[in-house]
Amino acid sequence: MDNLIKICGLSTPETLDAALGAGADMVGFVRIPRSPRHVSLDLGHKLSLQARGRAQRVVLLLNPGDEDIAQAVEAINPDLIQLHGSESPERVAEIRSMVKRPVMKALGVAEPSDLQALTSYADADRILLDAKPPRTADALPGGNGIPFDWRLLNGLDRKVSFMLSGGLNPDNVAEAIRLTRTQAVDVSSGVEVGPGRKDPARIEAFIRAARTAFAAAHH
């Protein structure tokens, strides 16, 4: 698997351009109305056109119904669907066959037992390991800026293809790559100056730090 860097929760043409210009491999568009990073179908469509051919386009959905999925796929035409809710392995398989495109399933991690769910999601094309959200009523399913203990992944089967997320930022991404030996990283709040407000300078710094760490990991 190639090393991949995903910038998620992009919601303006300017910040998307910054991510694409800095060399992001994947760009994520959030379809969760209560998220500060939520994009309308119309805006998602425009941003997707802007990114076409320059990066893999990911649409992030939370326990979506069939209609939600159909609308998002039609408007945004994503290269990959990211499921960030409590979707069952059966639902993941169902969505994958419905949309005829790859699906990435996010799993929240806080303790070793959380990793046992990995084997259930064999039908997902990729697994995103994210920090479990805090147990507060207003907590979002992701983008909370909190890392989990990366040492939990020490015993993970190296054949498992996962993307690391949760609390990553330009200052800690190199350490995260070194400790977990992940080949893919995902950032959202770690490159923001406020909820949902991406910072081009932080996006560039994150991508530069991750690329350098990936290069070092191969030596």
Coordinates of C-alpha atoms in Angstrom, one line a residue:
M1 CA 0.0 0.0 0.0
D2 CA 1.2 3.5 -0.8
N3 CA 1.7 6.1 1.8
L4 CA -1.5 8.2 1.9
I5 CA -2.3 11.5 3.5
K6 CA -5.9 12.5 3.9
I7 CA -7.1 16.0 4.8
C8 CA -10.7 15.7 6.0
G9 CA -13.5 18.2 6.6
L10 CA -12.6 20.6 3.8
S11 CA -15.4 23.0 3.1
T12 CA -14.1 26.0 1.1
P13 CA -12.5 26.2 -2.4
E14 CA -9.5 28.0 -0.8
T15 CA -8.6 25.4 1.8
L16 CA -9.3 22.6 -0.7
D17 CA -6.9 24.3 -3.1
A18 CA -4.3 24.5 -0.3
A19 CA -4.6 20.7 0.4
L20 CA -4.4 19.8 -3.3
G21 CA -1.5 22.2 -3.8
A22 CA 0.4 20.7 -0.9
G23 CA 0.0 17.2 -2.3
A24 CA -2.8 15.6 -0.3
D25 CA -3.6 12.1 -1.6
M26 CA -7.2 12.1 -0.3
V27 CA -9.6 14.9 0.5
G28 CA -12.7 14.4 2.7
F29 CA -16.1 16.1 2.5
V30 CA -18.3 15.7 5.6
R31 CA -22.1 15.1 5.3
I32 CA -23.1 15.3 8.9
P33 CA -25.5 18.3 9.5
R34 CA -24.4 19.0 13.1
S35 CA -20.7 19.0 12.2
P36 CA -19.0 22.4 11.7
R37 CA -17.4 20.8 8.6
H38 CA -20.7 19.8 7.0
V39 CA -21.1 20.7 3.3
S40 CA -24.4 20.9 1.4
L41 CA -24.8 18.7 -1.7
D42 CA -24.4 21.7 -3.9
L43 CA -21.1 22.8 -2.3
G44 CA -19.9 19.2 -2.1
H45 CA -20.5 18.9 -5.8
K46 CA -18.5 22.0 -6.6
L47 CA -15.6 21.0 -4.3
S48 CA -15.6 17.5 -5.8
L49 CA -15.3 18.9 -9.3
Q50 CA -12.4 21.1 -8.1
A51 CA -10.6 18.0 -6.7
R52 CA -11.3 15.6 -9.6
G53 CA -8.2 14.0 -11.0
R54 CA -6.0 15.7 -8.3
A55 CA -6.8 13.5 -5.3
Q56 CA -9.1 10.7 -4.2
R57 CA -12.4 12.2 -3.1
V58 CA -14.0 10.8 0.1
V59 CA -17.5 11.5 1.4
L60 CA -18.0 11.0 5.1
L61 CA -21.4 9.7 6.2
L62 CA -22.8 8.8 9.6
N63 CA -25.3 5.9 9.8
P64 CA -26.7 6.9 6.4
G65 CA -30.0 5.7 5.0
D66 CA -30.1 4.5 1.4
E67 CA -31.5 7.9 0.2
D68 CA -28.6 9.8 2.0
I69 CA -26.1 7.6 0.2
A70 CA -27.7 7.9 -3.2
Q71 CA -27.8 11.7 -2.9
A72 CA -24.2 12.0 -1.7
V73 CA -22.9 9.7 -4.5
E74 CA -24.9 11.5 -7.2
A75 CA -23.8 15.0 -6.0
I76 CA -20.2 14.4 -4.9
N77 CA -19.3 11.3 -7.0
P78 CA -16.8 10.2 -4.4
D79 CA -13.9 7.7 -5.1
L80 CA -14.5 6.3 -1.6
I81 CA -17.3 6.3 1.0
Q82 CA -16.3 6.7 4.6
L83 CA -18.7 5.4 7.2
H84 CA -18.2 7.0 10.5
G85 CA -21.2 5.8 12.6
S86 CA -22.2 2.5 14.2
E87 CA -22.8 0.7 10.9
S88 CA -22.7 -3.1 11.2
P89 CA -20.4 -5.3 9.1
E90 CA -23.6 -6.4 7.2
R91 CA -24.5 -2.8 6.5
V92 CA -21.0 -2.0 5.3
A93 CA -21.1 -4.9 2.9
E94 CA -24.6 -3.8 1.7
I95 CA -23.5 -0.2 1.1
R96 CA -20.4 -1.4 -0.7
S97 CA -22.4 -3.5 -3.2
M98 CA -25.0 -0.7 -3.5
V99 CA -22.6 2.0 -4.5
K100 CA -20.1 -0.2 -6.4
R101 CA -17.1 1.8 -5.0
P102 CA -14.7 1.3 -2.1
V103 CA -15.8 1.8 1.5
M104 CA -13.7 2.8 4.5
K105 CA -15.1 2.0 8.0
A106 CA -14.1 4.1 10.9
L107 CA -13.6 2.4 14.3
G108 CA -13.3 4.2 17.5
V109 CA -10.3 3.1 19.7
A110 CA -9.8 3.8 23.4
E111 CA -8.7 0.4 24.8
P112 CA -7.3 -2.9 23.5
S113 CA -10.7 -4.6 23.2
D114 CA -11.8 -2.0 20.7
L115 CA -9.5 -3.5 18.2
Q116 CA -11.3 -6.9 18.2
A117 CA -13.9 -5.4 15.9
L118 CA -11.3 -5.2 13.1
T119 CA -11.9 -8.8 12.1
S120 CA -15.7 -8.3 11.7
Y121 CA -15.2 -5.6 9.1
A122 CA -13.3 -7.7 6.5
D123 CA -15.7 -6.5 3.8
A124 CA -14.5 -2.9 4.2
D125 CA -11.8 -1.9 1.7
R126 CA -10.0 0.1 4.4
I127 CA -10.2 0.6 8.1
L128 CA -9.8 4.0 9.8
L129 CA -8.7 3.8 13.4
D130 CA -9.9 7.0 15.1
A131 CA -10.0 8.1 18.8
K132 CA -13.3 7.1 20.4
P133 CA -15.3 10.3 20.9
P134 CA -15.6 11.7 24.5
R135 CA -18.8 10.6 26.3
T136 CA -20.6 13.9 26.1
A137 CA -23.9 14.6 24.4
D138 CA -22.5 17.1 21.9
A139 CA -19.4 15.1 21.0
L140 CA -18.9 14.6 17.3
P141 CA -18.1 11.1 15.9
G142 CA -14.7 12.4 14.8
G143 CA -12.7 15.6 14.5
N144 CA -12.5 16.1 18.2
G145 CA -8.7 16.7 18.2
I146 CA -8.0 13.9 20.7
P147 CA -5.5 11.1 20.1
F148 CA -5.8 7.6 21.5
D149 CA -2.8 5.7 22.9
W150 CA -1.0 4.7 19.8
R151 CA 0.9 1.9 21.7
L152 CA -2.4 -0.1 21.6
L153 CA -1.6 -0.9 18.0
N154 CA 1.7 -2.6 18.8
G155 CA 0.2 -6.1 18.6
L156 CA -1.8 -5.4 15.5
D157 CA -1.5 -7.8 12.5
R158 CA 0.7 -5.9 10.1
K159 CA -1.4 -7.2 7.2
V160 CA -4.3 -5.1 8.3
S161 CA -4.5 -2.0 6.1
F162 CA -5.5 0.9 8.3
M163 CA -5.5 4.6 8.2
L164 CA -4.6 6.4 11.5
S165 CA -6.8 9.3 12.7
G166 CA -7.7 11.1 15.9
G167 CA -5.8 14.1 17.3
L168 CA -3.1 14.2 14.7
N169 CA -1.5 17.6 13.9
P170 CA 1.7 18.9 12.3
D171 CA 3.6 18.5 15.6
N172 CA 2.8 14.9 16.4
V173 CA 2.2 13.2 13.1
A174 CA 5.8 12.1 12.7
E175 CA 5.8 10.4 16.1
A176 CA 2.5 8.7 15.3
I177 CA 3.9 7.3 12.1
R178 CA 7.0 6.1 13.8
L179 CA 5.2 4.4 16.7
T180 CA 2.3 2.8 14.7
R181 CA 4.1 2.2 11.4
T182 CA 0.9 3.2 9.7
Q183 CA 1.1 3.9 6.0
A184 CA -1.9 6.3 5.9
V185 CA -2.8 9.3 8.1
D186 CA -6.0 11.4 8.3
V187 CA -6.3 14.9 9.8
S188 CA -9.2 17.3 10.3
S189 CA -9.2 19.5 13.5
G190 CA -5.4 19.3 13.7
V191 CA -5.1 21.7 10.8
E192 CA -7.8 24.1 11.9
V193 CA -7.7 27.5 13.6
G194 CA -11.3 27.1 14.8
P195 CA -14.1 24.5 14.5
G196 CA -14.4 23.8 10.8
R197 CA -11.9 26.6 9.8
K198 CA -9.0 25.0 8.0
D199 CA -5.6 26.8 7.9
P200 CA -3.6 26.5 4.7
A201 CA -0.3 26.9 6.5
R202 CA -1.1 24.1 9.0
I203 CA -2.3 21.9 6.1
E204 CA 1.0 22.3 4.3
A205 CA 3.0 21.8 7.5
F206 CA 1.1 18.5 8.3
I207 CA 1.6 17.1 4.8
R208 CA 5.3 18.1 4.9
A209 CA 5.8 16.4 8.3
A210 CA 4.0 13.3 7.3
R211 CA 5.9 12.9 4.0
T212 CA 9.2 13.3 5.8
A213 CA 8.2 10.7 8.4
F214 CA 7.0 8.2 5.8
A215 CA 10.3 8.6 4.0
A216 CA 12.2 7.9 7.2
A217 CA 10.1 4.9 8.0
H218 CA 11.2 3.2 4.8
H219 CA 14.9 3.4 5.7

